[in-house]
């Protein structure tokens, strides 16, 4: 983790909720150390922008500020494992990030409906639905042709804070490592696949990386109805 910033009303940028640590571990937890879990892109570095407060509250303005901060600090891929209200400020931040050459990825939501959720529904964001361990749509996953790709999102094992946090109390999660479910877990898998693909082809543009991530998916059940493309495949995304 190379930088942290707090875009909430919480008094510091520590993760006292637990969600951000779980998401970050899915992306970049260290592998080959005999501890816990390895992330999808363990060589990636993390810019940790705190958008969820200590109680899980969030805002579109806070997310917009986080996007702007990430771009200013050199982010190449921005993962957004949250849902907020649509706003002109947020859409402008998304579009500015895309125009600056960034790939943006977001959770589609956990409402088991076709309702478009933001920021995932913005055209310049890869919206991600969730699959289960049978490669089927997760029961909770928001879906529809506005959702771009799918990735595993049920009982995903990853990092949690090594101190007391809200999700431990609300969902009986353990400190250190435990499972989590949601499109919030699917989104960082896709973001990490984009990072892997870009690392393998450093001269590529964000448009090309997005195209390759989407074109290299596996055609699982639901293509064309639950999501436009299929379930992401890191190996195929890298070898292009």
Short mmCIF file of C-alpha atoms in Angstrom, two decimals:
data_model
loop_
_atom_site.label_atom_id
_atom_site.label_comp_id
_atom_site.label_asym_id
_atom_site.label_seq_id
_atom_site.Cartn_x
_atom_site.Cartn_y
_atom_site.Cartn_z
CA UNK A 1 0.00 0.00 0.00
CA UNK A 2 1.63 3.19 -1.20
CA UNK A 3 -0.83 5.87 -0.06
CA UNK A 4 -3.98 6.33 2.02
CA UNK A 5 -6.60 9.05 2.20
CA UNK A 6 -9.89 9.51 4.04
CA UNK A 7 -12.94 10.85 2.18
CA UNK A 8 -15.45 10.27 4.99
CA UNK A 9 -16.38 12.02 8.21
CA UNK A 10 -14.59 9.32 10.22
CA UNK A 11 -11.80 10.65 12.39
CA UNK A 12 -8.99 8.71 10.67
CA UNK A 13 -8.28 6.57 7.63
CA UNK A 14 -8.11 3.26 9.48
CA UNK A 15 -10.52 0.57 8.28
CA UNK A 16 -12.83 0.19 11.26
CA UNK A 17 -15.63 -1.21 9.10
CA UNK A 18 -13.68 -4.08 7.49
CA UNK A 19 -14.98 -3.93 3.94
CA UNK A 20 -12.01 -2.11 2.41
CA UNK A 21 -9.44 -4.48 3.87
CA UNK A 22 -11.32 -7.47 2.49
CA UNK A 23 -11.52 -5.87 -0.97
CA UNK A 24 -7.85 -4.85 -0.98
CA UNK A 25 -6.76 -8.36 -0.05
CA UNK A 26 -8.67 -9.82 -2.97
CA UNK A 27 -6.63 -7.58 -5.23
CA UNK A 28 -3.15 -7.72 -3.78
CA UNK A 29 -2.67 -9.90 -0.69
CA UNK A 30 0.90 -11.19 -0.64
CA UNK A 31 1.34 -14.72 -1.95
CA UNK A 32 4.01 -17.31 -1.18
CA UNK A 33 4.34 -16.24 2.46
CA UNK A 34 2.43 -19.15 3.98
CA UNK A 35 -0.20 -16.85 5.47
CA UNK A 36 -3.87 -16.45 4.73
CA UNK A 37 -4.55 -15.91 1.05
CA UNK A 38 -2.88 -14.61 -2.10
CA UNK A 39 -4.57 -11.86 -4.06
CA UNK A 40 -5.38 -12.06 -7.76
CA UNK A 41 -2.58 -9.56 -8.46
CA UNK A 42 -0.13 -9.93 -5.54
CA UNK A 43 2.43 -7.72 -7.26
CA UNK A 44 0.02 -4.80 -7.47
CA UNK A 45 0.31 -1.73 -5.27
CA UNK A 46 -2.71 -0.20 -3.52
CA UNK A 47 -3.85 3.40 -3.23
CA UNK A 48 -6.33 3.08 -0.37
CA UNK A 49 -9.04 5.71 -0.58
CA UNK A 50 -11.46 5.37 2.34
CA UNK A 51 -14.97 5.95 0.97
CA UNK A 52 -16.97 3.91 3.51
CA UNK A 53 -17.18 5.42 6.98
CA UNK A 54 -16.61 3.44 10.16
CA UNK A 55 -20.30 2.47 10.01
CA UNK A 56 -20.44 1.76 6.25
CA UNK A 57 -21.96 5.09 5.20
CA UNK A 58 -20.88 6.56 1.85
CA UNK A 59 -21.65 9.39 -0.56
CA UNK A 60 -21.30 10.13 -4.25
CA UNK A 61 -19.26 13.25 -3.46
CA UNK A 62 -16.86 11.24 -1.30
CA UNK A 63 -16.44 8.70 -4.09
CA UNK A 64 -15.88 11.46 -6.64
CA UNK A 65 -13.19 12.96 -4.42
CA UNK A 66 -11.60 9.53 -4.04
CA UNK A 67 -11.54 8.99 -7.80
CA UNK A 68 -9.94 12.38 -8.37
CA UNK A 69 -7.33 11.67 -5.68
CA UNK A 70 -6.51 8.27 -7.16
CA UNK A 71 -6.01 9.74 -10.63
CA UNK A 72 -3.80 12.50 -9.24
CA UNK A 73 -1.68 9.87 -7.51
CA UNK A 74 -1.13 7.76 -10.63
CA UNK A 75 -3.75 5.03 -10.35
CA UNK A 76 -4.08 2.88 -13.46
CA UNK A 77 -7.05 0.80 -12.26
CA UNK A 78 -9.72 2.07 -9.84
CA UNK A 79 -11.92 -0.45 -8.05
CA UNK A 80 -15.22 0.73 -6.56
CA UNK A 81 -16.86 -1.91 -4.40
CA UNK A 82 -19.87 0.17 -3.44
CA UNK A 83 -23.13 1.67 -4.65
CA UNK A 84 -23.93 5.38 -4.38
CA UNK A 85 -26.45 7.76 -5.86
CA UNK A 86 -25.86 9.03 -9.37
CA UNK A 87 -24.67 12.63 -9.63
CA UNK A 88 -23.14 14.97 -12.18
CA UNK A 89 -20.10 15.36 -9.93
CA UNK A 90 -19.53 11.62 -9.78
CA UNK A 91 -20.08 11.09 -13.50
CA UNK A 92 -17.62 13.90 -14.24
CA UNK A 93 -15.00 12.29 -11.99
CA UNK A 94 -15.54 8.92 -13.72
CA UNK A 95 -15.26 10.44 -17.19
CA UNK A 96 -12.20 12.48 -16.26
CA UNK A 97 -10.51 9.35 -14.92
CA UNK A 98 -11.31 7.42 -18.09
CA UNK A 99 -10.03 10.28 -20.25
CA UNK A 100 -6.85 10.28 -18.17
CA UNK A 101 -6.26 6.65 -19.17
CA UNK A 102 -7.62 4.81 -16.13
CA UNK A 103 -9.65 1.58 -16.13
CA UNK A 104 -12.60 1.84 -13.73
CA UNK A 105 -14.40 -1.18 -12.24
CA UNK A 106 -17.44 -1.26 -9.94
CA UNK A 107 -19.79 -3.65 -8.17
CA UNK A 108 -23.17 -4.06 -9.86
CA UNK A 109 -25.01 -4.42 -6.55
CA UNK A 110 -26.65 -7.12 -4.46
CA UNK A 111 -30.33 -6.48 -5.11
CA UNK A 112 -31.12 -9.47 -7.38
CA UNK A 113 -32.81 -7.05 -9.78
CA UNK A 114 -32.10 -5.32 -13.08
CA UNK A 115 -32.06 -1.84 -11.51
CA UNK A 116 -29.07 0.11 -12.78
CA UNK A 117 -26.70 1.00 -9.95
CA UNK A 118 -23.97 3.62 -9.87
CA UNK A 119 -21.11 4.08 -10.46
CA UNK A 120 -21.24 0.71 -12.26
CA UNK A 121 -23.90 1.83 -14.73
CA UNK A 122 -21.80 4.67 -16.13
CA UNK A 123 -20.56 3.74 -19.63
CA UNK A 124 -16.91 4.29 -18.72
CA UNK A 125 -17.05 1.79 -15.84
CA UNK A 126 -16.89 -2.02 -16.03
CA UNK A 127 -19.92 -3.20 -14.03
CA UNK A 128 -19.40 -6.57 -12.33
CA UNK A 129 -21.98 -9.17 -11.31
CA UNK A 130 -21.32 -12.12 -9.00
CA UNK A 131 -21.12 -15.85 -9.65
CA UNK A 132 -21.12 -18.73 -7.18
CA UNK A 133 -18.85 -21.77 -7.01
CA UNK A 134 -20.92 -23.50 -9.71
CA UNK A 135 -20.31 -20.65 -12.18
CA UNK A 136 -23.97 -19.63 -11.86
CA UNK A 137 -25.35 -16.20 -11.06
CA UNK A 138 -25.14 -15.60 -7.33
CA UNK A 139 -28.65 -15.42 -5.88
CA UNK A 140 -28.14 -11.85 -4.69
CA UNK A 141 -26.37 -10.41 -7.73
CA UNK A 142 -27.87 -7.50 -9.61
CA UNK A 143 -28.03 -8.40 -13.29
CA UNK A 144 -28.95 -7.22 -16.76
CA UNK A 145 -27.31 -6.31 -20.03
CA UNK A 146 -25.94 -3.14 -18.43
CA UNK A 147 -23.71 -5.42 -16.31
CA UNK A 148 -20.53 -6.01 -18.30
CA UNK A 149 -18.86 -9.10 -16.78
CA UNK A 150 -19.11 -11.54 -13.89
CA UNK A 151 -16.63 -12.82 -11.30
CA UNK A 152 -16.77 -15.02 -8.20
CA UNK A 153 -18.55 -13.32 -5.31
CA UNK A 154 -19.76 -16.01 -2.90
CA UNK A 155 -17.75 -16.90 0.22
CA UNK A 156 -14.56 -15.27 -1.07
CA UNK A 157 -11.73 -15.73 1.44
CA UNK A 158 -9.61 -12.64 2.02
CA UNK A 159 -8.01 -10.34 4.55
CA UNK A 160 -9.79 -8.53 7.39
CA UNK A 161 -8.38 -6.01 9.89
CA UNK A 162 -6.28 -7.27 12.76
CA UNK A 163 -8.30 -5.13 15.16
CA UNK A 164 -11.98 -4.85 16.10
CA UNK A 165 -14.20 -3.88 13.16
CA UNK A 166 -17.92 -3.53 12.53
CA UNK A 167 -18.37 -6.44 10.11
CA UNK A 168 -16.92 -8.80 12.72
CA UNK A 169 -19.79 -7.89 15.01
CA UNK A 170 -22.52 -7.71 12.37
CA UNK A 171 -21.58 -10.84 10.39
CA UNK A 172 -19.47 -12.80 12.86
CA UNK A 173 -16.30 -12.40 10.83
CA UNK A 174 -12.85 -13.12 12.25
CA UNK A 175 -9.92 -10.75 12.54
CA UNK A 176 -7.14 -11.45 10.06
CA UNK A 177 -8.87 -13.62 7.44
CA UNK A 178 -12.40 -14.75 6.68
CA UNK A 179 -14.98 -15.02 3.91
CA UNK A 180 -17.19 -12.31 2.42
CA UNK A 181 -19.90 -12.37 -0.23
CA UNK A 182 -21.20 -9.77 -2.63
CA UNK A 183 -20.48 -8.07 -5.91
CA UNK A 184 -18.08 -6.03 -3.76
CA UNK A 185 -15.90 -9.15 -3.80
CA UNK A 186 -16.39 -9.74 -7.53
CA UNK A 187 -15.37 -6.23 -8.54
CA UNK A 188 -11.79 -6.36 -7.16
CA UNK A 189 -11.24 -9.68 -8.93
CA UNK A 190 -12.01 -7.95 -12.22
CA UNK A 191 -9.92 -4.91 -11.30
CA UNK A 192 -7.00 -7.20 -10.51
CA UNK A 193 -7.44 -9.08 -13.79
CA UNK A 194 -7.28 -5.73 -15.59
CA UNK A 195 -4.08 -4.93 -13.71
CA UNK A 196 -2.56 -8.29 -14.65
CA UNK A 197 -3.47 -7.79 -18.30
CA UNK A 198 -1.98 -4.32 -18.27
CA UNK A 199 1.20 -5.53 -16.54
CA UNK A 200 1.64 -8.09 -19.31
CA UNK A 201 1.12 -5.40 -21.95
CA UNK A 202 2.39 -2.15 -20.40
CA UNK A 203 2.05 -0.17 -23.62
CA UNK A 204 -1.68 -0.81 -23.89
CA UNK A 205 -4.35 1.85 -23.48
CA UNK A 206 -7.15 1.67 -20.94
CA UNK A 207 -9.59 1.12 -23.79
CA UNK A 208 -7.57 -1.89 -25.00
CA UNK A 209 -7.25 -3.35 -21.50
CA UNK A 210 -10.98 -3.11 -20.93
CA UNK A 211 -11.65 -4.70 -24.32
CA UNK A 212 -9.33 -7.61 -23.55
CA UNK A 213 -10.76 -8.23 -20.08
CA UNK A 214 -14.27 -8.38 -21.53
CA UNK A 215 -13.39 -10.33 -24.68
CA UNK A 216 -11.43 -13.01 -22.78
CA UNK A 217 -14.29 -14.01 -20.48
CA UNK A 218 -15.70 -17.53 -20.30
CA UNK A 219 -19.18 -17.80 -21.87
CA UNK A 220 -21.06 -19.06 -18.83
CA UNK A 221 -24.84 -19.23 -18.45
CA UNK A 222 -26.46 -15.81 -18.54
CA UNK A 223 -24.39 -14.11 -21.24
CA UNK A 224 -26.70 -11.65 -22.93
CA UNK A 225 -29.22 -11.65 -20.08
CA UNK A 226 -27.43 -11.51 -16.71
CA UNK A 227 -24.35 -9.77 -18.14
CA UNK A 228 -23.14 -8.72 -21.58
CA UNK A 229 -19.96 -10.81 -21.50
CA UNK A 230 -19.05 -13.82 -19.36
CA UNK A 231 -17.03 -14.65 -16.25
CA UNK A 232 -13.53 -13.19 -16.26
CA UNK A 233 -10.56 -15.42 -17.05
CA UNK A 234 -7.23 -14.02 -15.84
CA UNK A 235 -5.11 -16.40 -17.90
CA UNK A 236 -6.80 -15.51 -21.17
CA UNK A 237 -6.77 -11.80 -20.33
CA UNK A 238 -3.01 -11.88 -19.84
CA UNK A 239 -2.16 -13.92 -22.93
CA UNK A 240 -3.23 -11.65 -25.78
#
